Structure formats: structure tokens, C-alpha cells
Amino acid sequence: MNSSNKDDVRSQFGSNAARYVSSAWHAAGEDLKKLVEITELTGDEHVLDVATGGGHVANAFAAMAAEVTALDLTSEILAAAKEFHQKNGHRNIQYAQGDAEQMPFPDGQFDVVTCRIAPHHFPNVKAFISETYRVLKEGAPFLLIDNTAPEAQELDEFYNEVEKRRDFSHCRAWKKSEWISFLETEGFVIEEWHRFPKTFLFDDWCNRMNLSNESKQSLARFMMNSSAACHKKFHIKINENSVYSFEGESVLLKAVKPSS
């Protein structure tokens, strides 16, 4: 990551660490259930969870794997995740502070790598994918979940502008076609993908980022004044001259590093 964005991420996530642990969006969800299901652990694996955030993926896998390493850029996030894990009785989780685009691990160390709802904060996702490929063993899976942007340029630009106005550490939500291209170009073989629609309640969604009332009102006006195509695609619902809710989506991709 570039230094400016690293500082943004540390500021945003460091000051909201406890919120990410308790966030219902991150703690549960069909995407997390499906991720666990399709990983097909045997119990002997060493799993790496990149940009662990509130530690929910690491928490889910700790009961099923031999060892989990939780990697995050932000020390406050790692401390909050560790407290969460220990309350759940997990003692097989290691913690590492580091950059997803330059991981502090040797080649071929991990049996599984996961990353959930984080890459839209990474300024160089190609470096992240390359590092993931490097630290995985041959024949091992990479499980990726992130919010995605629509393929149409207008809708892509609108969605990313909305996310950036809400969260200054947001870099880019990528299109599904872009993720497929990035992964296959690196050498991964994509085995599965699953789509998850997401309904966001506007006030709650903004409040999770401690957005000021002025910023919330500005963002609501931007969304309400958007094109008919945006309103239709994102199902923007308006209530009492503000946005009540809208819809987005995330995608789960399972990609495998081929054996030689």
C-alpha cells in the first residue's frame, strides 16, 4: 500500500476496532457460512486470514484448522480481534501486523489463504494477489470475498464514489470481470464463485464510520440526485427526504494455486 492510504486505513480502522468486532455485517452472513463450507478443511491446515479486521473468519476457522494466522495492518484491530478470539476459547491463532501487499511470510507456507471484505481498501490488488499466490502451497485454495462494482461504467463510478464519500480509506470496489482477470493472470484457477446481495440501511451504514450529520446529508443528496439507472440498479429507497436503504453485492471466489 502507498503510505498515504496506509495512514488512512490505520486511522479509520484503529479508531473503530471494536465496531468491526461487534458488527453484525462482519460477524455473520451467508458469505461467511459459504466460505467455511467450500474450503473443506480436514483439521490439519495452517490458514492465513489476510486483513483479518474483527477476526470473524479467523474465529470461524480456529475451531476447524490446526492453526490460523491473522494478519492486519492495524495494531488496534489485531488487539480487538485477539480479545474476541480468546473470549471464544481459541488458542491456536497467531497474530501478525503487516501489509497485504508485502506479506511477512516465506514462500509456500500456508494451506489456505482467506480475505473477506477488505481488498477494496488495497491500492494495489495485483500485488496482494501476487503475494497470496507466493505464500500458498501448490494445490492450495484462496478464498476471496469482497464488495463488487457493476460492469457498466456509470454504475461502477457511482458506487465507488458513494463508498469513498462514506469511508475515506476506500480505494476501489472492483468488477467481477476484473477479479477474474487478476486471478487468472496471476496463475490461479477459479473453481467456484457465489454472489451475495446486500441491503444497506443508510443511517446504520453511515454511523458505522462515524460519519457527521453534514457528511451524511451530503451523501444522501448525492445518491438521491443520481440517475434513474443508478436508482434502479441499487434499489435506492427514499424516506422523508433522505435515503432509507440501497442494495449492493459481494462475491465469493474460490481460486486454487495449481500444482507443478
CSV table of C-alpha atoms in Angstrom, one decimal:
chain,number,residue,atom,x,y,z
A,1,MET,CA,0.0,0.0,0.0
A,2,ASN,CA,1.1,3.6,-0.5
A,3,SER,CA,2.0,5.4,2.7
A,4,SER,CA,-1.0,7.8,2.4
A,5,ASN,CA,-3.5,5.0,2.2
A,6,LYS,CA,-1.9,3.1,5.0
A,7,ASP,CA,-2.3,6.1,7.2
A,8,ASP,CA,-6.0,6.3,6.2
A,9,VAL,CA,-6.6,2.7,6.9
A,10,ARG,CA,-4.9,2.8,10.3
A,11,SER,CA,-6.8,5.9,11.2
A,12,GLN,CA,-10.2,4.6,10.1
A,13,PHE,CA,-9.9,1.0,11.4
A,14,GLY,CA,-7.8,1.8,14.5
A,15,SER,CA,-10.5,4.2,15.8
A,16,ASN,CA,-13.3,1.8,15.0
A,17,ALA,CA,-11.7,-1.5,16.0
A,18,ALA,CA,-14.4,-2.6,18.5
A,19,ARG,CA,-17.1,-1.7,16.0
A,20,TYR,CA,-15.7,-4.2,13.5
A,21,VAL,CA,-15.7,-7.0,16.1
A,22,SER,CA,-19.3,-6.3,17.0
A,23,SER,CA,-20.6,-5.5,13.5
A,24,ALA,CA,-23.4,-7.8,12.5
A,25,TRP,CA,-22.4,-7.4,8.9
A,26,HIS,CA,-19.0,-8.9,9.6
A,27,ALA,CA,-19.8,-11.3,12.4
A,28,ALA,CA,-22.3,-13.4,10.4
A,29,GLY,CA,-23.8,-13.6,7.0
A,30,GLU,CA,-24.3,-16.2,4.3
A,31,ASP,CA,-21.0,-15.4,2.7
A,32,LEU,CA,-19.1,-16.4,5.8
A,33,LYS,CA,-21.0,-19.7,6.1
A,34,LYS,CA,-20.4,-20.5,2.4
A,35,LEU,CA,-16.7,-19.6,2.7
A,36,VAL,CA,-16.3,-22.1,5.6
A,37,GLU,CA,-18.3,-24.7,3.7
A,38,ILE,CA,-16.4,-24.7,0.4
A,39,THR,CA,-12.9,-24.6,2.0
A,40,GLU,CA,-13.4,-28.2,3.0
A,41,LEU,CA,-10.9,-28.3,5.9
A,42,THR,CA,-9.6,-31.6,7.2
A,43,GLY,CA,-8.3,-30.2,10.5
A,44,ASP,CA,-4.6,-30.3,9.7
A,45,GLU,CA,-4.3,-26.9,7.8
A,46,HIS,CA,-2.5,-23.7,8.6
A,47,VAL,CA,-4.8,-20.9,7.5
A,48,LEU,CA,-3.8,-17.3,6.8
A,49,ASP,CA,-6.6,-14.7,7.1
A,50,VAL,CA,-5.4,-11.5,5.4
A,51,ALA,CA,-6.7,-8.1,6.7
A,52,THR,CA,-8.5,-10.0,9.4
A,53,GLY,CA,-10.4,-6.9,10.7
A,54,GLY,CA,-12.7,-8.0,13.5
A,55,GLY,CA,-11.3,-11.5,13.2
A,56,HIS,CA,-14.5,-13.3,12.2
A,57,VAL,CA,-13.0,-15.5,9.5
A,58,ALA,CA,-10.1,-16.4,11.8
A,59,ASN,CA,-12.6,-17.2,14.6
A,60,ALA,CA,-14.6,-19.5,12.3
A,61,PHE,CA,-11.6,-21.4,11.1
A,62,ALA,CA,-9.9,-21.7,14.5
A,63,ALA,CA,-12.3,-24.5,15.5
A,64,MET,CA,-11.6,-26.4,12.3
A,65,ALA,CA,-7.9,-25.9,11.5
A,66,ALA,CA,-4.7,-26.8,13.2
A,67,GLU,CA,-3.5,-23.2,13.2
A,68,VAL,CA,-4.7,-19.8,12.0
A,69,THR,CA,-2.6,-16.7,11.4
A,70,ALA,CA,-4.4,-13.4,11.5
A,71,LEU,CA,-2.7,-10.6,9.5
A,72,ASP,CA,-3.7,-7.0,9.7
A,73,LEU,CA,-2.1,-3.6,9.1
A,74,THR,CA,-3.6,-2.1,12.2
A,75,SER,CA,-2.4,-2.9,15.7
A,76,GLU,CA,-5.7,-1.9,17.4
A,77,ILE,CA,-7.6,-4.2,15.1
A,78,LEU,CA,-5.4,-7.1,16.0
A,79,ALA,CA,-5.8,-6.4,19.7
A,80,ALA,CA,-9.6,-6.3,19.4
A,81,ALA,CA,-9.6,-9.5,17.3
A,82,LYS,CA,-7.4,-11.3,19.8
A,83,GLU,CA,-9.6,-10.3,22.7
A,84,PHE,CA,-12.6,-11.6,20.7
A,85,HIS,CA,-10.9,-14.9,19.9
A,86,GLN,CA,-9.7,-15.5,23.5
A,87,LYS,CA,-13.3,-15.0,24.8
A,88,ASN,CA,-14.3,-17.7,22.4
A,89,GLY,CA,-11.6,-20.0,23.8
A,90,HIS,CA,-9.4,-20.1,20.8
A,91,ARG,CA,-5.7,-20.6,21.5
A,92,ASN,CA,-4.4,-21.7,18.1
A,93,ILE,CA,-4.5,-18.2,16.4
A,94,GLN,CA,-1.2,-16.3,15.8
A,95,TYR,CA,-1.2,-12.6,15.1
A,96,ALA,CA,1.0,-10.7,12.6
A,97,GLN,CA,0.9,-6.9,11.9
A,98,GLY,CA,1.8,-6.4,8.2
A,99,ASP,CA,0.8,-5.3,4.8
A,100,ALA,CA,-1.4,-7.5,2.5
A,101,GLU,CA,0.7,-6.3,-0.5
A,102,GLN,CA,4.0,-7.3,1.1
A,103,MET,CA,3.4,-10.2,3.5
A,104,PRO,CA,6.0,-11.1,6.1
A,105,PHE,CA,5.9,-14.8,5.4
A,106,PRO,CA,8.1,-17.3,3.4
A,107,ASP,CA,7.0,-18.9,0.1
A,108,GLY,CA,4.5,-21.7,0.3
A,109,GLN,CA,3.8,-21.5,4.0
A,110,PHE,CA,0.0,-21.8,4.1
A,111,ASP,CA,-2.6,-24.5,3.2
A,112,VAL,CA,-5.3,-21.9,2.8
A,113,VAL,CA,-5.5,-18.1,2.4
A,114,THR,CA,-8.6,-16.1,3.1
A,115,CYS,CA,-9.5,-12.4,2.7
A,116,ARG,CA,-13.0,-11.1,3.4
A,117,ILE,CA,-14.5,-7.6,2.8
A,118,ALA,CA,-11.1,-5.9,2.7
A,119,PRO,CA,-9.4,-5.7,-0.7
A,120,HIS,CA,-11.4,-2.5,-1.6
A,121,HIS,CA,-9.0,-0.8,0.8
A,122,PHE,CA,-5.9,-2.0,-1.1
A,123,PRO,CA,-4.4,0.4,-3.6
A,124,ASN,CA,-2.5,-2.4,-5.4
A,125,VAL,CA,-4.7,-5.5,-5.5
A,126,LYS,CA,-2.4,-7.1,-8.1
A,127,ALA,CA,0.5,-7.0,-5.5
A,128,PHE,CA,-1.9,-8.6,-3.0
A,129,ILE,CA,-2.9,-11.4,-5.3
A,130,SER,CA,0.8,-12.0,-6.2
A,131,GLU,CA,1.7,-12.2,-2.5
A,132,THR,CA,-1.2,-14.6,-1.9
A,133,TYR,CA,0.0,-16.8,-4.7
A,134,ARG,CA,3.5,-16.7,-3.3
A,135,VAL,CA,2.7,-17.7,0.3
A,136,LEU,CA,0.3,-20.5,-0.7
A,137,LYS,CA,1.3,-24.1,-1.1
A,138,GLU,CA,0.8,-25.7,-4.5
A,139,GLY,CA,-2.7,-27.1,-4.9
A,140,ALA,CA,-4.0,-24.9,-2.1
A,141,PRO,CA,-7.1,-22.6,-2.2
A,142,PHE,CA,-7.5,-18.9,-1.9
A,143,LEU,CA,-10.9,-17.8,-0.7
A,144,LEU,CA,-11.7,-14.1,-1.5
A,145,ILE,CA,-14.8,-12.2,-0.6
A,146,ASP,CA,-15.4,-8.5,-1.4
A,147,ASN,CA,-17.9,-6.0,-2.4
A,148,THR,CA,-18.1,-5.6,-6.2
A,149,ALA,CA,-19.0,-2.8,-8.6
A,150,PRO,CA,-21.3,-3.2,-11.6
A,151,GLU,CA,-19.8,-3.8,-15.0
A,152,ALA,CA,-21.4,-0.6,-16.5
A,153,GLN,CA,-19.0,2.4,-16.2
A,154,GLU,CA,-21.7,4.8,-14.9
A,155,LEU,CA,-22.8,2.4,-12.2
A,156,ASP,CA,-19.2,1.5,-11.3
A,157,GLU,CA,-18.2,5.1,-10.8
A,158,PHE,CA,-21.4,5.9,-8.8
A,159,TYR,CA,-20.9,3.0,-6.4
A,160,ASN,CA,-17.2,3.7,-5.8
A,161,GLU,CA,-17.9,7.4,-5.3
A,162,VAL,CA,-20.6,6.6,-2.7
A,163,GLU,CA,-18.2,4.3,-0.9
A,164,LYS,CA,-15.4,6.8,-0.9
A,165,ARG,CA,-17.7,9.6,0.5
A,166,ARG,CA,-18.7,7.3,3.3
A,167,ASP,CA,-15.2,5.9,4.1
A,168,PHE,CA,-12.0,7.9,3.2
A,169,SER,CA,-9.9,4.7,3.4
A,170,HIS,CA,-11.9,3.1,0.5
A,171,CYS,CA,-9.8,2.7,-2.7
A,172,ARG,CA,-11.9,0.8,-5.2
A,173,ALA,CA,-14.5,-2.0,-5.4
A,174,TRP,CA,-13.6,-4.0,-8.4
A,175,LYS,CA,-15.9,-5.5,-11.0
A,176,LYS,CA,-16.4,-9.3,-11.1
A,177,SER,CA,-14.7,-9.4,-14.5
A,178,GLU,CA,-11.6,-7.6,-13.1
A,179,TRP,CA,-11.2,-10.0,-10.2
A,180,ILE,CA,-11.4,-13.0,-12.6
A,181,SER,CA,-8.8,-11.3,-14.8
A,182,PHE,CA,-6.5,-10.5,-11.9
A,183,LEU,CA,-6.6,-14.0,-10.5
A,184,GLU,CA,-6.2,-15.9,-13.8
A,185,THR,CA,-3.4,-13.6,-14.9
A,186,GLU,CA,-1.5,-14.5,-11.8
A,187,GLY,CA,-1.9,-18.2,-12.4
A,188,PHE,CA,-4.9,-19.1,-10.2
A,189,VAL,CA,-7.6,-21.5,-11.4
A,190,ILE,CA,-11.0,-20.3,-10.4
A,191,GLU,CA,-13.1,-23.2,-9.2
A,192,GLU,CA,-16.2,-21.5,-7.7
A,193,TRP,CA,-17.9,-18.2,-7.3
A,194,HIS,CA,-21.0,-17.1,-5.4
A,195,ARG,CA,-22.9,-13.8,-5.4
A,196,PHE,CA,-24.5,-12.3,-2.2
A,197,PRO,CA,-26.9,-9.4,-2.5
A,198,LYS,CA,-26.6,-6.9,0.4
A,199,THR,CA,-29.2,-4.4,1.6
A,200,PHE,CA,-27.7,-1.4,3.5
A,201,LEU,CA,-29.8,0.7,5.9
A,202,PHE,CA,-28.3,4.1,5.2
A,203,ASP,CA,-28.2,5.5,8.7
A,204,ASP,CA,-26.7,2.4,10.2
A,205,TRP,CA,-24.2,2.1,7.3
A,206,CYS,CA,-23.0,5.7,7.8
A,207,ASN,CA,-22.9,5.5,11.6
A,208,ARG,CA,-20.5,2.6,11.5
A,209,MET,CA,-18.0,5.1,10.0
A,210,ASN,CA,-18.9,7.8,12.5
A,211,LEU,CA,-20.0,10.0,9.6
A,212,SER,CA,-21.0,13.5,10.6
A,213,ASN,CA,-24.6,14.6,10.0
A,214,GLU,CA,-23.4,17.1,7.4
A,215,SER,CA,-21.5,14.4,5.5
A,216,LYS,CA,-24.5,12.0,5.8
A,217,GLN,CA,-26.8,14.7,4.3
A,218,SER,CA,-24.4,15.4,1.5
A,219,LEU,CA,-24.1,11.8,0.7
A,220,ALA,CA,-27.8,11.3,0.8
A,221,ARG,CA,-28.3,14.2,-1.6
A,222,PHE,CA,-25.7,12.8,-4.0
A,223,MET,CA,-27.5,9.4,-4.0
A,224,MET,CA,-31.0,10.9,-4.4
A,225,ASN,CA,-29.9,13.2,-7.3
A,226,SER,CA,-28.3,10.3,-9.2
A,227,SER,CA,-29.6,9.0,-12.5
A,228,ALA,CA,-32.6,6.7,-13.0
A,229,ALA,CA,-30.2,3.9,-13.9
A,230,CYS,CA,-28.4,4.2,-10.5
A,231,HIS,CA,-31.7,4.3,-8.6
A,232,LYS,CA,-32.9,1.2,-10.5
A,233,LYS,CA,-29.6,-0.8,-10.1
A,234,PHE,CA,-29.0,0.0,-6.4
A,235,HIS,CA,-32.7,0.0,-5.4
A,236,ILE,CA,-32.3,3.3,-3.7
A,237,LYS,CA,-35.2,3.8,-1.3
A,238,ILE,CA,-36.0,7.3,-0.1
A,239,ASN,CA,-37.9,8.2,3.1
A,240,GLU,CA,-38.6,11.7,4.4
A,241,ASN,CA,-36.2,13.5,2.1
A,242,SER,CA,-33.3,11.1,2.8
A,243,VAL,CA,-32.0,7.7,1.7
A,244,TYR,CA,-33.5,4.9,3.7
A,245,SER,CA,-31.7,2.0,2.1
A,246,PHE,CA,-29.9,0.7,-1.0
A,247,GLU,CA,-28.6,-2.6,-2.3
A,248,GLY,CA,-25.1,-3.7,-3.3
A,249,GLU,CA,-23.5,-7.1,-3.7
A,250,SER,CA,-20.4,-9.1,-2.7
A,251,VAL,CA,-18.8,-12.0,-4.4
A,252,LEU,CA,-17.0,-15.1,-3.0
A,253,LEU,CA,-14.4,-16.6,-5.3
A,254,LYS,CA,-12.5,-19.8,-4.7
A,255,ALA,CA,-9.3,-20.0,-6.6
A,256,VAL,CA,-6.6,-22.6,-6.5
A,257,LYS,CA,-2.8,-22.4,-7.0
A,258,PRO,CA,-2.1,-25.2,-9.4
A,259,SER,CA,0.4,-27.9,-8.7
A,260,SER,CA,3.5,-28.0,-10.9
